[in-house]
């Protein structure tokens, strides 16, 4: 038995040491050297980054080439998110993804436009068959851009497996120059239950970090008792750019034994939301810094690897322990933090009382809260933990705690608006009040008779808000009755002050024309090269509708020869 077991161990460690991904199969999708503004699985809002962000020298319009042969299996064009995105499936089963594109290569662009005109929609999602758009390795597929939710020109590049799980593209042999150790920015320590204390306190403590000459770190010594866990703030930087990117692997060691690991190799989109349980969500909500917990607490994330006691340290009285954190980048540059822990049952313990309110959320049950015109419904398993919740309704404003608890499911906030006239009801929407000046941000609102219902994952303050102002529409690069014969583009500016733009429709002489909407510049753009505007005298009509249904119509004439 012992023999078989040890053989198995040798075999499995041999397997895990091998990189199972094909090397040098996928080539650089750009003609310029790879420089990254974002790494795989780095921490983003409500998700892990699913690919590499490749810098494009602050420019758009760079040629994007297929990383390998295959066929275009999916095309998605959306106002937000990936913007214009292309998916190529390869014979080895992997799919590469190219996003935030400016436009597609001519043949793909023609294919997309045909469907956009047929569906009369800029936003579109297509799943071409293998024979429709076959692709050769290194052939032009698109031009890089800044479309969708991109904050600056770059190419978002992904490699997914057959199950649509994104994998760290670096594992396929992509080489990025990196000789710099990851930077550690902060260390925190948490007492994890009622009988646990750190430095005589039962609340989270920041511990002082000291960089050493060799690039590693040490901290002030701590005194603790009971179950404790740590969190680390860290980022990595590659040689050719100043961007703060994500790290590749984090391990911790308790008296020499590995007790936790975060391994950023692959994840599933269905689990990416649990990032809010990996980071200290309250810390992020209040300080805008993402620190990663080095212990597993109600977190199913597959990037968390099983290890001794799931990262929790049980500190006993009159003991001495050494805790080490190792943070590494893909090139195995590593930074170590060493923390000395004295186990001591202290005399004067500061126990901050938990905040108690009349309302308690038991995460394993449904919770229904109601007061005045508002009700809130949490389904079971909405939160990672049980907690006393602040719940207060004043007139048309709901205070639903602060946005300091991560939810893994949407919940419903319902306002009964029967006290309003039918006419007013149509202008009402549910807004999340943001910041100190309580700026009302539209929250997707459904209407059901006299009820307005918002589905959201965010706690915070919500209020009924009224939008009676219609969107604004104006010509951006031309004037009424102007001759536009030499123009390549027709640009119209659209905006909405309150609830925001829901949809738009543009026609010329009654015929639908494709106008691309860029929400960042509030611009609709038509390309005359679509060759759908063939008359000399053209009546452009643009209708824009906001999220409560107010609409505006803009009409103008232009001429072309
Ligand atoms: Zn990206």
GROMACS .gro file of C-alpha atoms and ligand atoms in nm, residues 44 49 53 154 156, ligand 1:
model
    6
   44UNK     CA    1  -1.122   4.409  -1.143
   49UNK     CA    2  -0.960   3.992  -1.579
   53UNK     CA    3  -0.454   4.373  -2.211
  154UNK     CA    4  -0.556   4.845  -2.624
  156UNK     CA    5  -0.792   4.257  -2.499
  562LIG    ZN1    6  -0.894   4.334  -2.093
   0.00000   0.00000   0.00000
